[in-house]
Coordinates of N, CA and C in Angstrom, one line a residue:
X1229 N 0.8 -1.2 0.0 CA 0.0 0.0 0.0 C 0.9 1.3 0.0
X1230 N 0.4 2.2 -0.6 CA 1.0 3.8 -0.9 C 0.2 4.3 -0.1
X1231 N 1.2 4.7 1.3 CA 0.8 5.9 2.4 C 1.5 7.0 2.5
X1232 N 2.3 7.5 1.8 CA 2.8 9.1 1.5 C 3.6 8.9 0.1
X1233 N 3.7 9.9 -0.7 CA 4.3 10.2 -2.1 C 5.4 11.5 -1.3
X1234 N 6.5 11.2 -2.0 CA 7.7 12.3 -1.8 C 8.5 12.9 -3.2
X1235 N 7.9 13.7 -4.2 CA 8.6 13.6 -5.3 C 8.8 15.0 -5.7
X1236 N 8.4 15.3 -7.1 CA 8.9 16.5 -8.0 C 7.3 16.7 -8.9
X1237 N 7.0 17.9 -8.4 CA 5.3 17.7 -8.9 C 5.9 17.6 -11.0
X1238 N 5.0 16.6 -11.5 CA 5.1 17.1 -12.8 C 4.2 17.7 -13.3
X1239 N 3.0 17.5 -13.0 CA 1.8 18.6 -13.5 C 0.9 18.5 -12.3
X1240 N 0.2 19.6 -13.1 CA -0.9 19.9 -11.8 C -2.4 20.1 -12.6
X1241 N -3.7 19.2 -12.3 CA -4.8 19.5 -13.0 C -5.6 20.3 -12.5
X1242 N -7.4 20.4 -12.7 CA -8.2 20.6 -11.9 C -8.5 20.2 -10.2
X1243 N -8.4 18.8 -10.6 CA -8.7 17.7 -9.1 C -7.4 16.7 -8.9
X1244 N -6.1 16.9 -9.7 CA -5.2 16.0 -9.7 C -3.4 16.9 -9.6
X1245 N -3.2 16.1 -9.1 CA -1.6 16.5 -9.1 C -0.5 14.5 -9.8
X1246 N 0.4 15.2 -10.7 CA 0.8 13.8 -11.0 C 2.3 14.3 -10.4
X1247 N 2.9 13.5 -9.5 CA 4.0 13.2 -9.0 C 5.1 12.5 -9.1
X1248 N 6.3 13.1 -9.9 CA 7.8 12.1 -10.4 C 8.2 11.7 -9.0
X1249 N 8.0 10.6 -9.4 CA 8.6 9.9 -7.8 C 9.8 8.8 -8.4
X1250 N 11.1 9.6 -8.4 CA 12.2 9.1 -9.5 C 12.0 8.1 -10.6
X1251 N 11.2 9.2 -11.6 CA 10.9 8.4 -12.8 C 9.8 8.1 -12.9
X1252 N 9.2 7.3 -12.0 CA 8.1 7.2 -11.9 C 6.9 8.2 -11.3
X1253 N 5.5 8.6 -12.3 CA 4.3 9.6 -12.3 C 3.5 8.5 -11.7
X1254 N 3.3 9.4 -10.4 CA 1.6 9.1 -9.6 C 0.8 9.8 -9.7
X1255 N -0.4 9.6 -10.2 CA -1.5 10.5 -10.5 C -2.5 10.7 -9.0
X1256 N -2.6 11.9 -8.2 CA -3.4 11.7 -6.9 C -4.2 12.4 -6.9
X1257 N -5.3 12.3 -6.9 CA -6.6 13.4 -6.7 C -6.6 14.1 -6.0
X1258 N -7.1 14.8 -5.5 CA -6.8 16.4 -4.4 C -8.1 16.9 -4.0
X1259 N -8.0 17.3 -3.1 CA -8.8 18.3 -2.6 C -8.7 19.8 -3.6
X1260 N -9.3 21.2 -3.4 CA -9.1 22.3 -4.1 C -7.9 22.8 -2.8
X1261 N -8.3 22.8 -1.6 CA -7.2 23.4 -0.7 C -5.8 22.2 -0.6
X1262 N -5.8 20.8 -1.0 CA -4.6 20.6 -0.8 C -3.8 21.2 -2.2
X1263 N -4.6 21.0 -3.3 CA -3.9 21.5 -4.7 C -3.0 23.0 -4.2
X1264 N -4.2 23.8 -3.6 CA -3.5 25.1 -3.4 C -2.8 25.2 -2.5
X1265 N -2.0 24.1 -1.8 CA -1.2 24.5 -0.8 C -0.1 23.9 -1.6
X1266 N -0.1 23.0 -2.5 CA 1.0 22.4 -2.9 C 1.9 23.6 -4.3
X1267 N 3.6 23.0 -3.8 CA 4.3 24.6 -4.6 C 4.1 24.4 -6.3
X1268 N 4.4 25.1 -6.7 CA 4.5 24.8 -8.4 C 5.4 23.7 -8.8
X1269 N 5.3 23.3 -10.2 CA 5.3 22.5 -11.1 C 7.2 22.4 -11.3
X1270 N 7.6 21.6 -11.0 CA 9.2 21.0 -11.1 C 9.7 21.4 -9.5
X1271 N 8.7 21.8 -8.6 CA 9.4 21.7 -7.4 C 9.2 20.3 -6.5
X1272 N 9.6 20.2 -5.6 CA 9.6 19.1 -4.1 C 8.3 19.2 -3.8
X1273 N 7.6 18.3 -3.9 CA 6.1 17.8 -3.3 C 6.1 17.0 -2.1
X1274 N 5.0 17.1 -0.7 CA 4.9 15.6 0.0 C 3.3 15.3 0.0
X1275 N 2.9 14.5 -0.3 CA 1.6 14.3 -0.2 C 1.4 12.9 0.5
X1276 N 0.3 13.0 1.5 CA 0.1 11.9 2.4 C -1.1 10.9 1.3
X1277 N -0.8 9.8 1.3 CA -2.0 9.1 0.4 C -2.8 8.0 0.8
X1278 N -3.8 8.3 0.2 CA -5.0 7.0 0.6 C -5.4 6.5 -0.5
X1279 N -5.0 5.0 -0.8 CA -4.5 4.2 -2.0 C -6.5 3.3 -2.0
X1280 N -7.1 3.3 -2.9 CA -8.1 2.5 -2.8 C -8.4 1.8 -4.6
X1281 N -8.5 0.5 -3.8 CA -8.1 -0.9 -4.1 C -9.6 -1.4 -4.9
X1282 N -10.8 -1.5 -6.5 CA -11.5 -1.9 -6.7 C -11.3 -2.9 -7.4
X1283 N -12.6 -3.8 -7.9 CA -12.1 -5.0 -8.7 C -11.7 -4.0 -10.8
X1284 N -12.7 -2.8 -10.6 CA -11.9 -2.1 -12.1 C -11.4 -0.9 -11.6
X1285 N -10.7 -0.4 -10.4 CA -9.3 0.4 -10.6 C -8.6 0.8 -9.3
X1286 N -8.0 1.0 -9.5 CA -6.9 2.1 -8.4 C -7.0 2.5 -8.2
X1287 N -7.0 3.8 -7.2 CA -6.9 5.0 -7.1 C -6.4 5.5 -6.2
X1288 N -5.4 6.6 -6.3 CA -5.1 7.3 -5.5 C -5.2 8.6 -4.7
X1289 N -5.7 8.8 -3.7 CA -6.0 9.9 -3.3 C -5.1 10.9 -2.1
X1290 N -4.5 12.2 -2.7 CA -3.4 13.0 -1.9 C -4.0 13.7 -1.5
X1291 N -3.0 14.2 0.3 CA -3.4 15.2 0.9 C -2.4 16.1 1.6
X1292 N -3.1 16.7 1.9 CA -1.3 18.0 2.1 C -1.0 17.2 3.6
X1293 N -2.1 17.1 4.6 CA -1.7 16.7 6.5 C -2.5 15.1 6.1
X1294 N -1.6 14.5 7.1 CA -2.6 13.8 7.8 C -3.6 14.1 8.4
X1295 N -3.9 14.9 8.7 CA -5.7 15.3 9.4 C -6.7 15.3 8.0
X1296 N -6.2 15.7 7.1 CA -7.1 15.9 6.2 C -7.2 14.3 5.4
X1297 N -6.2 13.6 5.5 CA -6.4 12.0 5.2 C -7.5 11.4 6.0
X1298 N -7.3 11.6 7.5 CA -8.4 11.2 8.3 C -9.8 11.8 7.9
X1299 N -9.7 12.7 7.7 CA -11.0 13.3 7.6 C -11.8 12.6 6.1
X1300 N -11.1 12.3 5.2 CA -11.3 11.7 4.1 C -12.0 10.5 4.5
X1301 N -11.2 9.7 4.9 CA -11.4 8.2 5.1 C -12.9 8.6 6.6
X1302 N -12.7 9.2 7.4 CA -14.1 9.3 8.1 C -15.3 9.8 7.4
X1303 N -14.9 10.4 6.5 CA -16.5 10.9 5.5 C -16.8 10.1 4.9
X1304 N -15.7 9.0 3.9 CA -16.5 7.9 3.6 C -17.3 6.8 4.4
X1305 N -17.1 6.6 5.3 CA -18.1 5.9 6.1 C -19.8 6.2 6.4
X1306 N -19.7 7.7 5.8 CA -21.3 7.8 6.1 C -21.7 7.5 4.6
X1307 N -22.7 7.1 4.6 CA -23.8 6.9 3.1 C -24.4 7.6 2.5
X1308 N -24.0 7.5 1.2 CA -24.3 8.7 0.0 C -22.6 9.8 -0.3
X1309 N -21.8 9.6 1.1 CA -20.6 10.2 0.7 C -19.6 9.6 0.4
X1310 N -19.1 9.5 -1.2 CA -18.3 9.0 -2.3 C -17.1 9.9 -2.1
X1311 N -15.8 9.0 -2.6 CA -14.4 10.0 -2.5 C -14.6 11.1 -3.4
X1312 N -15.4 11.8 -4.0 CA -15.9 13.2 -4.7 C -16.5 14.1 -3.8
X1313 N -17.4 13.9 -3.2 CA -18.2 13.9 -2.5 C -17.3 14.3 -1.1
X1314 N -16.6 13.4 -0.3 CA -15.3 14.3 0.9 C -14.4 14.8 -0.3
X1315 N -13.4 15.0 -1.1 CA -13.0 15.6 -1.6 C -13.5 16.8 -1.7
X1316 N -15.0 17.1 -1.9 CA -16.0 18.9 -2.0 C -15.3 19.6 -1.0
X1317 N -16.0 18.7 0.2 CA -16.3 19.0 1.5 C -15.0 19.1 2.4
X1318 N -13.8 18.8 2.1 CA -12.1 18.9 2.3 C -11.8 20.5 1.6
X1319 N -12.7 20.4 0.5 CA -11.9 21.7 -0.4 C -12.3 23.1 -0.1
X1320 N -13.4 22.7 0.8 CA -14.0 24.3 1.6 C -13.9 24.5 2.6
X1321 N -13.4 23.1 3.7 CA -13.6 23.0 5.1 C -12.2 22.1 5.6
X1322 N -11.2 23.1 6.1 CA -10.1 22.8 6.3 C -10.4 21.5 7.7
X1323 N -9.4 20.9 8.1 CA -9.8 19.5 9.6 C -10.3 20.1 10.4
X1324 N -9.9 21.6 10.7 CA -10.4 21.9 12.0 C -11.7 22.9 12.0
X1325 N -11.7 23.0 10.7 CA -13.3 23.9 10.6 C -14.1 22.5 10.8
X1326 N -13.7 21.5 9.7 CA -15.0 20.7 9.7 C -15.0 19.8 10.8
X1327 N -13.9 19.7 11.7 CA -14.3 19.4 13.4 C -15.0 20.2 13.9
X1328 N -15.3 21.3 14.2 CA -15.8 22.1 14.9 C -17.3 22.1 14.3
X1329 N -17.6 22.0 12.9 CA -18.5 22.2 12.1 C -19.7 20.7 12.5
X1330 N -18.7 19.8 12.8 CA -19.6 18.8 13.5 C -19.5 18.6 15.0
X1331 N -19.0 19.1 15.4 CA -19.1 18.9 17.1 C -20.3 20.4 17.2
X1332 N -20.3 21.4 16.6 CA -21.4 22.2 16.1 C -22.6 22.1 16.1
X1333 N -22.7 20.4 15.0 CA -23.7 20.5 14.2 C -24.2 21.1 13.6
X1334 N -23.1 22.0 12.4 CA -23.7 23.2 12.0 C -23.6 22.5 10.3
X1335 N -24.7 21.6 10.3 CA -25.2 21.3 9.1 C -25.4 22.4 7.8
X1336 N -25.1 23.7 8.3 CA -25.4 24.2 6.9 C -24.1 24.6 6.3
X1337 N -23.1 24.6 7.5 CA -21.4 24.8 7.2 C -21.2 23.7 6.2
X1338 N -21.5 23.0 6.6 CA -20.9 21.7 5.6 C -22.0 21.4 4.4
X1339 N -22.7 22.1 4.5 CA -23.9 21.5 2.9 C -23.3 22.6 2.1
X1340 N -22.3 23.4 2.8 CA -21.9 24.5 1.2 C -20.8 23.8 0.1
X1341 N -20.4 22.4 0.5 CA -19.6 21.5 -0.3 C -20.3 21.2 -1.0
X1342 N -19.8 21.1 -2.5 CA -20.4 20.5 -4.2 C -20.9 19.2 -3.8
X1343 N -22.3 19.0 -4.0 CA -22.9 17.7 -3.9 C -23.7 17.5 -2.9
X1344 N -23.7 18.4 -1.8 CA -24.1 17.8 -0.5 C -25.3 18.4 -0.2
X1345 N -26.5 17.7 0.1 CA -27.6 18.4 -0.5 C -28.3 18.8 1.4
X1346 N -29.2 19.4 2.0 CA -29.8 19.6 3.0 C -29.6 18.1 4.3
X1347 N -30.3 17.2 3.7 CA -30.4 15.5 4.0 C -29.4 14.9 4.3
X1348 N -28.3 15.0 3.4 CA -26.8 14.4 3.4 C -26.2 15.2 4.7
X1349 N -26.1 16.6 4.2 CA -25.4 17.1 5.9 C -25.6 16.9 7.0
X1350 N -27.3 16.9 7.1 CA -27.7 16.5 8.5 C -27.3 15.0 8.6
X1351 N -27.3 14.1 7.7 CA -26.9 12.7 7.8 C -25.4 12.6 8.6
X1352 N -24.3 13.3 8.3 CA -22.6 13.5 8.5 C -22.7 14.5 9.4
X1353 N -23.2 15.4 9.4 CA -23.0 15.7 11.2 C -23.4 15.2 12.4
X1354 N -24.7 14.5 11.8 CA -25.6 13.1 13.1 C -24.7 11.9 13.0
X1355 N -24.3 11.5 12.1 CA -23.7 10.3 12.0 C -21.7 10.5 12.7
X1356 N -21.3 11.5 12.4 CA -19.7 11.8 12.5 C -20.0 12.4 14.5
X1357 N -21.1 12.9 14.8 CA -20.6 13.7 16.0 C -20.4 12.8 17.4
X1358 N -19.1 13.2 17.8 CA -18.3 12.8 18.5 C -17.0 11.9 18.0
X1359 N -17.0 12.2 16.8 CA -15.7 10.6 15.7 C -14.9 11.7 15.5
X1360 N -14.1 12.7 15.8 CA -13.0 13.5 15.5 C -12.3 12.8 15.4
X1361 N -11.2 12.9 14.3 CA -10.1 11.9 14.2 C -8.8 11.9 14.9
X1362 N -8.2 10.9 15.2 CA -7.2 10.8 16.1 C -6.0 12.1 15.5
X1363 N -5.5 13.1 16.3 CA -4.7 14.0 16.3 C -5.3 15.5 15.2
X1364 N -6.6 15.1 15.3 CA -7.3 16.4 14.8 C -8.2 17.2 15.8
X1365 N -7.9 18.6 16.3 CA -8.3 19.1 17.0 C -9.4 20.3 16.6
X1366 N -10.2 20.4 17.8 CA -11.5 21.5 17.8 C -10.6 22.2 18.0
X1367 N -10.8 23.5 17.0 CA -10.1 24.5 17.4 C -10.8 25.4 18.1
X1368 N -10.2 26.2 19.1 CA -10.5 27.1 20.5 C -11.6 27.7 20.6
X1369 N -12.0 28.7 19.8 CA -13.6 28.8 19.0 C -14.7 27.8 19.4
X1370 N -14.8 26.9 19.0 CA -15.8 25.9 19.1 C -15.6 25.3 20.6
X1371 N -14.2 25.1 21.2 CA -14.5 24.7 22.4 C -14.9 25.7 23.1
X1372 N -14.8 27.1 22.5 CA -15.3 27.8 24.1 C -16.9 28.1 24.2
X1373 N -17.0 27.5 22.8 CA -18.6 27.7 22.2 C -19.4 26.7 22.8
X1374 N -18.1 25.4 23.0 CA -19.4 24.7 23.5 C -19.7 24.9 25.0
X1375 N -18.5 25.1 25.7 CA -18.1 25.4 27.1 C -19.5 26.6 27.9
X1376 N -19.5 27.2 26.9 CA -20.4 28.9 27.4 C -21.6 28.5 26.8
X1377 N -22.5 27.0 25.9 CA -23.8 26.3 26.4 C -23.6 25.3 27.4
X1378 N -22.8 25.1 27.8 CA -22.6 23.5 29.1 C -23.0 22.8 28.2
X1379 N -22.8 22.1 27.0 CA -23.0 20.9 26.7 C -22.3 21.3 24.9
X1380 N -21.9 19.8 24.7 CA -21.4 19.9 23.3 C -22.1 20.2 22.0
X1381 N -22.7 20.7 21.9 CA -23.7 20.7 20.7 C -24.5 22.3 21.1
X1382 N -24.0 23.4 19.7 CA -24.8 24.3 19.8 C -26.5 24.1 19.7
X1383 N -27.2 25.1 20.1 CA -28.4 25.2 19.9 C -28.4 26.3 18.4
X1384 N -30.0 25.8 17.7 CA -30.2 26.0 16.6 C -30.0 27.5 16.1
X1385 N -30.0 28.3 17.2 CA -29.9 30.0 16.8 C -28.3 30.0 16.7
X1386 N -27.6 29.9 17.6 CA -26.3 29.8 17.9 C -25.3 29.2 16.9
X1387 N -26.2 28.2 16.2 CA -25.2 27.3 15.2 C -25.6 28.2 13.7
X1388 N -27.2 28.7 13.7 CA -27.4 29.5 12.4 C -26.5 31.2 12.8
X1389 N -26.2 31.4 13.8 CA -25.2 32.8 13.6 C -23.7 32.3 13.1
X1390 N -23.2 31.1 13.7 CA -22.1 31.3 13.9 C -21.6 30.9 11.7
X1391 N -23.2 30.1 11.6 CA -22.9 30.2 9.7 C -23.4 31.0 9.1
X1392 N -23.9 32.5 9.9 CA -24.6 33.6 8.7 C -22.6 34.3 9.1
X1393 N -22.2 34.2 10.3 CA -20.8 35.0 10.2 C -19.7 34.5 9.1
X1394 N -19.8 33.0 9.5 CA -18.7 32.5 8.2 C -19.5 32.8 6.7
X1395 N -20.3 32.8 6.5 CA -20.8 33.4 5.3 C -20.2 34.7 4.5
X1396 N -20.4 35.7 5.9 CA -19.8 37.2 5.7 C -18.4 37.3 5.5
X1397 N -17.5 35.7 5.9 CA -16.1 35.9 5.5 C -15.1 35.7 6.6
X1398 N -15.8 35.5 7.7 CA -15.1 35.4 8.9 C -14.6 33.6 9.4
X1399 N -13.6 33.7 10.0 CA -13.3 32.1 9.4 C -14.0 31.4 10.5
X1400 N -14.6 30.1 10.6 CA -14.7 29.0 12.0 C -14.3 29.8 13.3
X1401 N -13.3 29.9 13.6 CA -12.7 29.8 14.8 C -13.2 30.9 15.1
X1402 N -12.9 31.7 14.4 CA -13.1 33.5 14.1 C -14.6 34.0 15.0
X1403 N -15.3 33.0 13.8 CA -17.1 33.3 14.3 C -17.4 32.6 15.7
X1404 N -17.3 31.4 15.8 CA -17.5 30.6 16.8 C -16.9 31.4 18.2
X1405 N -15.6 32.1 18.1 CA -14.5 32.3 19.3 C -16.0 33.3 19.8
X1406 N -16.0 34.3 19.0 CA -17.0 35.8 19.1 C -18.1 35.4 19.7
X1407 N -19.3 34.4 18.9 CA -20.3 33.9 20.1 C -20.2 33.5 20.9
X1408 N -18.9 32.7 21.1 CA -18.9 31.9 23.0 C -19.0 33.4 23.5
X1409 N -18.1 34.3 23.7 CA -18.3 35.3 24.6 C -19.8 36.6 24.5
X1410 N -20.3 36.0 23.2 CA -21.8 37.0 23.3 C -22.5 35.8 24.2
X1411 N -22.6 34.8 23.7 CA -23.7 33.6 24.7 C -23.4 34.2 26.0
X1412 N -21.9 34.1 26.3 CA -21.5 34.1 28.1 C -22.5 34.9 28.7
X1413 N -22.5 36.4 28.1 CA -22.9 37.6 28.6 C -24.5 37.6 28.3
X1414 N -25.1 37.0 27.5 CA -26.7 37.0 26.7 C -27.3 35.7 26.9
X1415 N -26.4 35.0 26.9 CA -27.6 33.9 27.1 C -27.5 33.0 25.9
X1416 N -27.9 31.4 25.7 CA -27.7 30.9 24.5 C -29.4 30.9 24.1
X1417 N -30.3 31.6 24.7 CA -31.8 31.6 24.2 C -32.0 33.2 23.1
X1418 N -30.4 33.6 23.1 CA -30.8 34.9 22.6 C -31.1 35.1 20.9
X1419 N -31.9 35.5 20.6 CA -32.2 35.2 18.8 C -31.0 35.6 18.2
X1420 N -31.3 34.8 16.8 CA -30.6 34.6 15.9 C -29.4 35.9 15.2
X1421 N -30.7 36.9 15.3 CA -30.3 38.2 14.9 C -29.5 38.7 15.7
X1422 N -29.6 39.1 17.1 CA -29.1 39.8 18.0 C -27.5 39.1 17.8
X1423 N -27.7 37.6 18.1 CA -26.2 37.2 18.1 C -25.3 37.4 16.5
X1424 N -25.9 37.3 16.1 CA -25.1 37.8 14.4 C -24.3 39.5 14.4
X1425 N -25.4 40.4 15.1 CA -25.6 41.9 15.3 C -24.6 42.3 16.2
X1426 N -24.1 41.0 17.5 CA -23.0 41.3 19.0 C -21.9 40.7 18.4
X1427 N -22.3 39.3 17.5 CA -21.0 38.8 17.3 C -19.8 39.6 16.3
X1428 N -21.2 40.7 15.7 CA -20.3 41.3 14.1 C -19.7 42.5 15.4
X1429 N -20.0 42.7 16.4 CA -19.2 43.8 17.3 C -18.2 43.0 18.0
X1430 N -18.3 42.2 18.4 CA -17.0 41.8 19.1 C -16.0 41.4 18.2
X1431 N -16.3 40.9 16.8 CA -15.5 40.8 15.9 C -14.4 42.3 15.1
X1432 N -15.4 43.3 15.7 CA -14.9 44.4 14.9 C -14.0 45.3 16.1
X1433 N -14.2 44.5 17.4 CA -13.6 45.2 18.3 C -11.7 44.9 18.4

């Protein structure tokens, strides 16, 4: 089995990067954020891989960390999500957004990945919450978000602000960090609006 590639990128596609690995080209599918983290074309590549074995093909699938391999291989376990399918949802939602995104439950964070329709997200956030993968962490944001409701799992106002803020451009950690400390001071019963309205102040403070 192929669990990391170490070579000389030779080309780079849409969804693929092909890899001289002395002489020999591995073709690895990609996420859109591992492509863009990897350097240009005749330099030093490392890509972590997840080699999958059918009766008609191979395939190889690269990733810039291991967290993002895990996170691959954990999305295919839920039903209806195909290696296209985590590959979407890898390419808009770095390991530690889409940990927080499911310890969240913020099903609409994750339906903005190609393919993933209303039904499917709620399916992968019910089905993934509490399966963080080994050495991938909730970033500080969401723990303090969950800390300031006493229980792991935002409530439905709380989880719809913290995705009208990432909408506006603000990253996970960013939005999430800002509501824990409006809930602290408001309450987690406070509407939707109000916390979008404190959190866009504490963000600008």
């Amino acid at each position: 089995m192929i669990g990391k590639l170490k070579g000389i990128i030779e080309t780079l596609g849409e969804d693929t990067a092909l890899i001289d690995v002395n002489g020999v080209c591995y073709e690895a599918h990609c996420s859109g954020r591992t492509l863009q983290s990897l350097p240009r074309v005749g330099e030093a590549a490392v890509l972590f891989i997840e080699m999958i074995v059918r009766e008609d093909m191979i395939r190889l699938y690269g990733f810039a960390t291991e967290g993002e391999k895990s996170w691959f291989k954990l999305l295919m376990t839920v039903q209806g999500v195909g290696s296209r399918v985590a590959l979407g949802i890898l390419s808009i939602l770095s390991p530690s957004d889409l940990s927080s995104a499911i310890a969240l439950q913020d099903k609409a964070m994750v339906g903005r990945a190609s393919g993933v329709g209303p039904k499917l997200a709620q399916r992968i956030v019910s089905e993934l919450k509490g399966k963080v993968p080994a050495g991938v962490s909730i970033d500080a944001g969401a723990m303090g978000l969950q800390t300031a409701l006493g229980e792991g799992v935002a409530s439905g106002n709380v989880s719809d602000a913290v995705s009208a803020l990432v909408n506006l451009g603000y990253g996970q950690a960013q939005a999430s960090s800002a509501l824990a400390r409006v809930v602290a001071k408001e309450g987690e019963d406070t509407p939707t609006e109000k916390l979008i309205r404190l959190g866009l102040r504490e963000l600008s403070s």
